[in-house]
Short mmCIF file of N, CA and C in Angstrom, two decimals:
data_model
loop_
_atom_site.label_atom_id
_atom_site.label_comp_id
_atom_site.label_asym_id
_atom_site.label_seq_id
_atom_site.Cartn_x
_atom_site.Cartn_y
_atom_site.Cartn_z
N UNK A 821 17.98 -7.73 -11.31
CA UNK A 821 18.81 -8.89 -11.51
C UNK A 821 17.96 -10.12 -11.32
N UNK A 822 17.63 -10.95 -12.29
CA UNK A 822 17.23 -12.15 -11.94
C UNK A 822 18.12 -13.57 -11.65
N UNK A 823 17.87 -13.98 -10.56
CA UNK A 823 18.49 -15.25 -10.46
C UNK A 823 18.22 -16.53 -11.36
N UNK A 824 19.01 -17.12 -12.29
CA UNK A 824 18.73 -17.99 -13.59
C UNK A 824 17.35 -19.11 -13.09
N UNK A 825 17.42 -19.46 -12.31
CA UNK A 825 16.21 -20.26 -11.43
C UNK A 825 14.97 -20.13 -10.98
N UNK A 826 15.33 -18.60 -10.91
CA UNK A 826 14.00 -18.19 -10.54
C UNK A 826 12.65 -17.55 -11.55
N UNK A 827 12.09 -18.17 -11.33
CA UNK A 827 10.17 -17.11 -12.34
C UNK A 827 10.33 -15.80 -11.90
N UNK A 828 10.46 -14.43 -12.97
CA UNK A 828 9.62 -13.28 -12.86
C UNK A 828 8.26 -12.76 -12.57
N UNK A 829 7.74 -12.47 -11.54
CA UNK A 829 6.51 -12.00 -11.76
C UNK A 829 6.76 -10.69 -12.49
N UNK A 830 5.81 -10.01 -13.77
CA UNK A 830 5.88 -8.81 -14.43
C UNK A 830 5.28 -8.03 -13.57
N UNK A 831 6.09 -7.10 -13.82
CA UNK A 831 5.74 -5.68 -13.28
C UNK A 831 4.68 -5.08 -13.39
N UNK A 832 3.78 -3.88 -12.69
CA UNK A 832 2.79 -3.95 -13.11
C UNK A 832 3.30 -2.28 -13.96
N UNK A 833 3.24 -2.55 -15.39
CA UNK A 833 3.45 -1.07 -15.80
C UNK A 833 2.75 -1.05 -16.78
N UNK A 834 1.35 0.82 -16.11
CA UNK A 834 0.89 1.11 -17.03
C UNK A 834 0.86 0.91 -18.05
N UNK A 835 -0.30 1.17 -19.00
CA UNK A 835 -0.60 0.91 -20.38
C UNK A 835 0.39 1.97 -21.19
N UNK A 836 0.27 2.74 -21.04
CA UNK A 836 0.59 4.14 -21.47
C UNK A 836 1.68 4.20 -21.70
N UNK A 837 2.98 3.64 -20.90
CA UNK A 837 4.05 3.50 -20.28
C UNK A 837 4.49 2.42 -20.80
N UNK A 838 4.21 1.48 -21.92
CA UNK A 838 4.71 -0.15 -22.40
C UNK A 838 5.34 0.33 -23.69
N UNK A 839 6.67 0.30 -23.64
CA UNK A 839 7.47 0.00 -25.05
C UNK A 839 7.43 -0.77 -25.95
N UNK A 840 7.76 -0.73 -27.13
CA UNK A 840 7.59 -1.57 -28.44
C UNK A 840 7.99 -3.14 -27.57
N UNK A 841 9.07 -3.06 -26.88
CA UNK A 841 10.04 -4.17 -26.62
C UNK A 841 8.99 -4.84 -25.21
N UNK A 842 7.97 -3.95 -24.01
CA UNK A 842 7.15 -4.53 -23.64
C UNK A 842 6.26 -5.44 -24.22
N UNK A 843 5.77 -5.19 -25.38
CA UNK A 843 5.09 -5.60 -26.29
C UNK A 843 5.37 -6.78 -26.93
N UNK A 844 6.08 -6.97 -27.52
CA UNK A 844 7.20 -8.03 -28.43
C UNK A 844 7.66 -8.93 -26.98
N UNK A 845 7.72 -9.30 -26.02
CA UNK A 845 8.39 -10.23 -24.76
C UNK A 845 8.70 -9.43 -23.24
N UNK A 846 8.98 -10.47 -22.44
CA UNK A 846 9.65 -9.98 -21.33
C UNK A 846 10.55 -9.03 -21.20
N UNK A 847 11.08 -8.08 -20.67
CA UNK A 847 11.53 -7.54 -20.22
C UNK A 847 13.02 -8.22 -19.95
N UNK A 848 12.67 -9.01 -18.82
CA UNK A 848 14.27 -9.64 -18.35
C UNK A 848 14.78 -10.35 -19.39
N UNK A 849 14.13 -11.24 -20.75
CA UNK A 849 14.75 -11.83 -21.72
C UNK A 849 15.85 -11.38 -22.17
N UNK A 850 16.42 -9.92 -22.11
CA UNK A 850 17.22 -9.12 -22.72
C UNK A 850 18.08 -9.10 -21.46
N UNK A 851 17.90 -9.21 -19.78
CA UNK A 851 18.73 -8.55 -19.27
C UNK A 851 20.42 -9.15 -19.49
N UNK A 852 20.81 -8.45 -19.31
CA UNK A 852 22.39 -8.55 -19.29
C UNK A 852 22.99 -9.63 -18.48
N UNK A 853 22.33 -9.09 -17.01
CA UNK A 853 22.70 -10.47 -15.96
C UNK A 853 22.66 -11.73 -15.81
N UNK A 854 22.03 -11.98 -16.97
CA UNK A 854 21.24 -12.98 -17.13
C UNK A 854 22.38 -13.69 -17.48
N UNK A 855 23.77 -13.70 -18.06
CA UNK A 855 24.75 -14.36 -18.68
C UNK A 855 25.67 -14.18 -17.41
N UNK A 856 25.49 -13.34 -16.29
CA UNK A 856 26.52 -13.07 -15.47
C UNK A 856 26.37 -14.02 -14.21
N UNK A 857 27.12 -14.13 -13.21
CA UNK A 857 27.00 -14.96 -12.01
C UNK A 857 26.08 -13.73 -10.89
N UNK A 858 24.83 -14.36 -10.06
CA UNK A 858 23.61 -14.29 -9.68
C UNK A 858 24.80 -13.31 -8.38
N UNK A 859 25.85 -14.13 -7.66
CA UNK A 859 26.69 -13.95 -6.76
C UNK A 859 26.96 -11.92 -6.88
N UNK A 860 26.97 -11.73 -7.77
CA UNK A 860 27.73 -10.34 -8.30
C UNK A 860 26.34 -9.39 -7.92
N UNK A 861 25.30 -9.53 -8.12
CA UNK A 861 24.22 -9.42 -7.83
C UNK A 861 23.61 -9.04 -6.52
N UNK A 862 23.96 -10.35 -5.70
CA UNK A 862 23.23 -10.39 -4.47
C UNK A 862 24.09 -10.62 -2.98
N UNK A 863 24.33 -9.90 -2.17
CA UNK A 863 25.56 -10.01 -0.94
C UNK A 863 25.32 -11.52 -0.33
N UNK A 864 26.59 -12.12 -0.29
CA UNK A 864 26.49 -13.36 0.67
C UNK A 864 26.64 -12.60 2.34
N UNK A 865 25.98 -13.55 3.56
CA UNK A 865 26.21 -13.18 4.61
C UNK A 865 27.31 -13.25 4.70
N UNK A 866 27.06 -11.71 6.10
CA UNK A 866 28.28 -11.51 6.80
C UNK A 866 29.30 -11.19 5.74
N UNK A 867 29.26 -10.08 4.31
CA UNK A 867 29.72 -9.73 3.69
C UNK A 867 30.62 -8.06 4.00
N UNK A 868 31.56 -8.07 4.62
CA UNK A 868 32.95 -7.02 4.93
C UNK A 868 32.45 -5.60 3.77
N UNK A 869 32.25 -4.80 4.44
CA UNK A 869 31.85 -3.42 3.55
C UNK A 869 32.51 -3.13 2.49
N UNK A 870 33.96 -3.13 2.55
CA UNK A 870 34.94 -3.08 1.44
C UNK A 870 34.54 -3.97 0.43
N UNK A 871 34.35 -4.94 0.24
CA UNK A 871 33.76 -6.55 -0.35
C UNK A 871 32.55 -6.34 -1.10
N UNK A 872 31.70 -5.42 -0.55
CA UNK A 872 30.10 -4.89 -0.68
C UNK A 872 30.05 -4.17 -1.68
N UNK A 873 30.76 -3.10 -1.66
CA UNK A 873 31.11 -1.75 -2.08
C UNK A 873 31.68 -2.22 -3.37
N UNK A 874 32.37 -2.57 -3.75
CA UNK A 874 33.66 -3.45 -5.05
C UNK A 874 32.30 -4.43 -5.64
N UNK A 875 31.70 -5.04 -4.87
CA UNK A 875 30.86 -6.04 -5.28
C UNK A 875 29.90 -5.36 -6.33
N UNK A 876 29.24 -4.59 -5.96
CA UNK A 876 28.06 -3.29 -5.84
C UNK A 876 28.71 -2.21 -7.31
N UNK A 877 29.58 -1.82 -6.62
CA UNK A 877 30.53 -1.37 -8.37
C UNK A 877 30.23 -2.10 -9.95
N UNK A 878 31.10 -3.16 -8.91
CA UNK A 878 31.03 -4.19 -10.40
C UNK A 878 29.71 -5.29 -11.17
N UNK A 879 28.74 -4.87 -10.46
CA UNK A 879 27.33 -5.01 -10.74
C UNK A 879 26.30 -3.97 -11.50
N UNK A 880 26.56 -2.62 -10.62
CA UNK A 880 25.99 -1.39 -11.46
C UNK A 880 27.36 -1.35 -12.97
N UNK A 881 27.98 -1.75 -13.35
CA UNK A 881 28.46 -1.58 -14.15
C UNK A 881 27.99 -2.52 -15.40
N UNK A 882 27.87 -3.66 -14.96
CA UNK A 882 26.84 -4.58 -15.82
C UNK A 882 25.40 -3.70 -15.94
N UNK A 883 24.84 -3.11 -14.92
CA UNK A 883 23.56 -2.67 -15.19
C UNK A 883 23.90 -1.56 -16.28
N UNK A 884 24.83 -0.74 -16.23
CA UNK A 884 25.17 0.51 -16.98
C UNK A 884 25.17 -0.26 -18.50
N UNK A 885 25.35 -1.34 -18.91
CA UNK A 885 25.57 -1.73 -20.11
C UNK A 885 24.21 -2.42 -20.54
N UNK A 886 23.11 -2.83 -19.69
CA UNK A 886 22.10 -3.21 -20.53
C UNK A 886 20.92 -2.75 -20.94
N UNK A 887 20.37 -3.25 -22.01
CA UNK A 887 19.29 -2.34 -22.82
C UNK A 887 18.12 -2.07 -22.05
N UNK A 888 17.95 -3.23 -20.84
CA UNK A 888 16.45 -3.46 -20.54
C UNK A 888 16.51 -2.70 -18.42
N UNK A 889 17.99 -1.53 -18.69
CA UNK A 889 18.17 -0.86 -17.56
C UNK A 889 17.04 -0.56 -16.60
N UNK A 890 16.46 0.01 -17.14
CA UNK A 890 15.31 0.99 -17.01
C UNK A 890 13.87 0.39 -16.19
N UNK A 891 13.65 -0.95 -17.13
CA UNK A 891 12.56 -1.81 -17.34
C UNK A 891 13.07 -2.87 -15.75
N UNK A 892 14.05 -2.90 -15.26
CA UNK A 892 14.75 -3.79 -14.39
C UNK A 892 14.17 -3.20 -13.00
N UNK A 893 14.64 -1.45 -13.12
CA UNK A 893 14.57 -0.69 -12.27
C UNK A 893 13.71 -0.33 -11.84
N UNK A 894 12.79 -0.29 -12.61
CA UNK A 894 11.08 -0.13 -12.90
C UNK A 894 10.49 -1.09 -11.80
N UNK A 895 10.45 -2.34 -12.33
CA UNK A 895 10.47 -3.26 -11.64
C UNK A 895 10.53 -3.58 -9.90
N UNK A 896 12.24 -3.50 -9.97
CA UNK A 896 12.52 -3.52 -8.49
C UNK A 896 11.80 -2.15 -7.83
N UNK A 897 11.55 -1.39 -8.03
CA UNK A 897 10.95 -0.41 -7.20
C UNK A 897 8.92 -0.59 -6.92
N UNK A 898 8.45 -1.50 -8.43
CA UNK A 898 7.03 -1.45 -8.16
C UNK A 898 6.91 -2.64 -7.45
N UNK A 899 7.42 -3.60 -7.41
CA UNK A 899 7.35 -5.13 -6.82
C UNK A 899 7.82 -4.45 -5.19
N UNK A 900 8.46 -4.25 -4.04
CA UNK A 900 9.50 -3.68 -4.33
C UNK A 900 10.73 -4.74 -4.32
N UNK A 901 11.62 -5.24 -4.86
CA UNK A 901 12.46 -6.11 -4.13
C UNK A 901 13.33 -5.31 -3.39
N UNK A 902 13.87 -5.92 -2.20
CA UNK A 902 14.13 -5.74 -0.91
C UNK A 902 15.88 -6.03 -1.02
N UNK A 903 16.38 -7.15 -1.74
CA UNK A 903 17.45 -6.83 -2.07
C UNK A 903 18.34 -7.17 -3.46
N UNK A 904 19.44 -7.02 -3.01
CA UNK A 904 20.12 -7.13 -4.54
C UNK A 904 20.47 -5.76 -5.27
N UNK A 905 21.11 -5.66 -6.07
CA UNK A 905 21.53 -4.70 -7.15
C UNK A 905 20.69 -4.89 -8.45
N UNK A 906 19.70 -3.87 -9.02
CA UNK A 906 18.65 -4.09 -9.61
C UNK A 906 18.42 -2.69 -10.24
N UNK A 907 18.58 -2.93 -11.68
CA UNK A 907 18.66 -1.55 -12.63
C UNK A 907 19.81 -0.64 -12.49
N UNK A 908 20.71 -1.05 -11.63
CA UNK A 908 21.90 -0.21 -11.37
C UNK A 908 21.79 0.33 -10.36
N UNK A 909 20.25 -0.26 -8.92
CA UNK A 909 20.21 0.93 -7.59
C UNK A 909 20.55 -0.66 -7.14
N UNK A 910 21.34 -0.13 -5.74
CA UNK A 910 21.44 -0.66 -4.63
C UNK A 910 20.04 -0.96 -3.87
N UNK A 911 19.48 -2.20 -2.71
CA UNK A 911 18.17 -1.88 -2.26
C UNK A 911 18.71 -0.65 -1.65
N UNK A 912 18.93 -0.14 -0.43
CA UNK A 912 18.93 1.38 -0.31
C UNK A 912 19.19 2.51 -1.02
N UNK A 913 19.79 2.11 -1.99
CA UNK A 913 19.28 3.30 -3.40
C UNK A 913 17.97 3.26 -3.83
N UNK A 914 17.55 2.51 -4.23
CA UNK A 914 16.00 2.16 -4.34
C UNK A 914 15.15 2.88 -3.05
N UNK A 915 15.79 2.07 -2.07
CA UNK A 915 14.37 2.91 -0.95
C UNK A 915 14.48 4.25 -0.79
N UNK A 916 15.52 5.26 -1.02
CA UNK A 916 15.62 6.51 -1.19
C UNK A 916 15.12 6.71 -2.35
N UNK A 917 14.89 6.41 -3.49
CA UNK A 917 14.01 6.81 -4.49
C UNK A 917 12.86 6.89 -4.69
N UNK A 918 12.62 5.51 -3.79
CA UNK A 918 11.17 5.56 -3.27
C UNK A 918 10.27 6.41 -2.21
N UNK A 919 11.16 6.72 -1.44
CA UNK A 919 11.26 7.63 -0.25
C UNK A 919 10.97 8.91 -1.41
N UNK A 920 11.36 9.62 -2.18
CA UNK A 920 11.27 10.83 -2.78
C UNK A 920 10.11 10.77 -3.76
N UNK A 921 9.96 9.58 -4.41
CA UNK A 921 8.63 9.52 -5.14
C UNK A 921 7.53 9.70 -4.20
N UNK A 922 7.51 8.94 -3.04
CA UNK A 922 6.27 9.01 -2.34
C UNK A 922 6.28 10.69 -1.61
N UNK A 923 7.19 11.27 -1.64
CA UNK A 923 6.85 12.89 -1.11
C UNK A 923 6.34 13.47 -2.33
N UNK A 924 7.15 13.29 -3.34
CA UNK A 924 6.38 13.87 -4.81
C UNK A 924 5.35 14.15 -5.15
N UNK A 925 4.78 12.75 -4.66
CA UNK A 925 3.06 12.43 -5.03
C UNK A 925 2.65 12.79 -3.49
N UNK A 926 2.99 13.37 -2.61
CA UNK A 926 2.14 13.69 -1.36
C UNK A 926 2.18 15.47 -1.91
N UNK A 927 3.11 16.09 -1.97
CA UNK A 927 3.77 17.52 -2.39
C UNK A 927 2.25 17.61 -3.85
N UNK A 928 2.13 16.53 -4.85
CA UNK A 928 1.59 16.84 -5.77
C UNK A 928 -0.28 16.67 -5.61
N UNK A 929 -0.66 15.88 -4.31
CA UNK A 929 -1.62 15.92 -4.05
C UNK A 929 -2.02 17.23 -3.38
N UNK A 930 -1.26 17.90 -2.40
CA UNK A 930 -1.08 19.09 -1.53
C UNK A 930 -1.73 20.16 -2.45
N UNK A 931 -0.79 20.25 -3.65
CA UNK A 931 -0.79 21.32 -4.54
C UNK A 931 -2.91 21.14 -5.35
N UNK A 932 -2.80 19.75 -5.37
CA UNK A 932 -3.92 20.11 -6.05
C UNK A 932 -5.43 19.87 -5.02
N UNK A 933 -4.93 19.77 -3.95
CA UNK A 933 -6.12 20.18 -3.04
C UNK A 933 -6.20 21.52 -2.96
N UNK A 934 -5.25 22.31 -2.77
CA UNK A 934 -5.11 23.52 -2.87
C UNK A 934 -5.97 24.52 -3.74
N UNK A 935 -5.48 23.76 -4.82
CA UNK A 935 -6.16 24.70 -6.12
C UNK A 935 -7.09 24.00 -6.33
N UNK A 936 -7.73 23.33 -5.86
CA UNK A 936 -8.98 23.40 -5.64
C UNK A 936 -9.91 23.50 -4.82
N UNK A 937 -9.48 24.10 -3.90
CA UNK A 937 -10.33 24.48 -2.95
C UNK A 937 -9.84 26.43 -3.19
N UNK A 938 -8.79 26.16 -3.88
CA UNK A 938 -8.51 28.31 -3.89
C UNK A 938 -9.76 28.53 -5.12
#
């Protein structure tokens, strides 16, 4: 989710890994949120769980509808941002994803010390 005010720094994503649409512009140019209120997005303090939750709904639901989902999510996880609703993860959806990527790549280093030293 970008806030209308604020500069993107780009993500850093591989070469390998850049879509036609990387190519051709930004990324966030397309996002969805971008027409929506920043508020829907990001929790005001001292925000009531019920409030959070409804908030958080009706945000991943905007994310569910835009093209540049993916590229958002991408994003919030390599930068990492810390909060907000971003590609459709919650930040603690995010840090559990991150949390499982980084065993992935520990599990996938394991394996290939292994076989190479078998």
């Amino acid at each position: 989710m970008l806030l209308p005010h604020q500069p993107l720094q780009e993500a850093a994503v591989p070469p390998a890994r850049m879509s036609a649409r990387d190519q051709a512009g930004p990324w966030h140019s397309e996002a969805v949120c971008r027409r929506d209120e920043a508020g829907l997005f990001f929790a005001p303090s001292k925000e009531p769980t019920a409030a959070r939750l409804s908030r958080e709904e009706a945000a991943k639901r905007v994310c569910a509808r835009c093209p540049v989902m993916v590229e958002c999510r991408e994003h919030a996880l390599l930068q990492p941002e810390p909060y907000g609703v971003w590609g459709g993860l919650t930040a603690a959806e995010r840090r559990v994803v991150l949390a499982r990527r980084r065993r992935r790549e520990a599990e996938l280093q394991r394996a290939t010390r292994v076989a190479a030293a078998g």
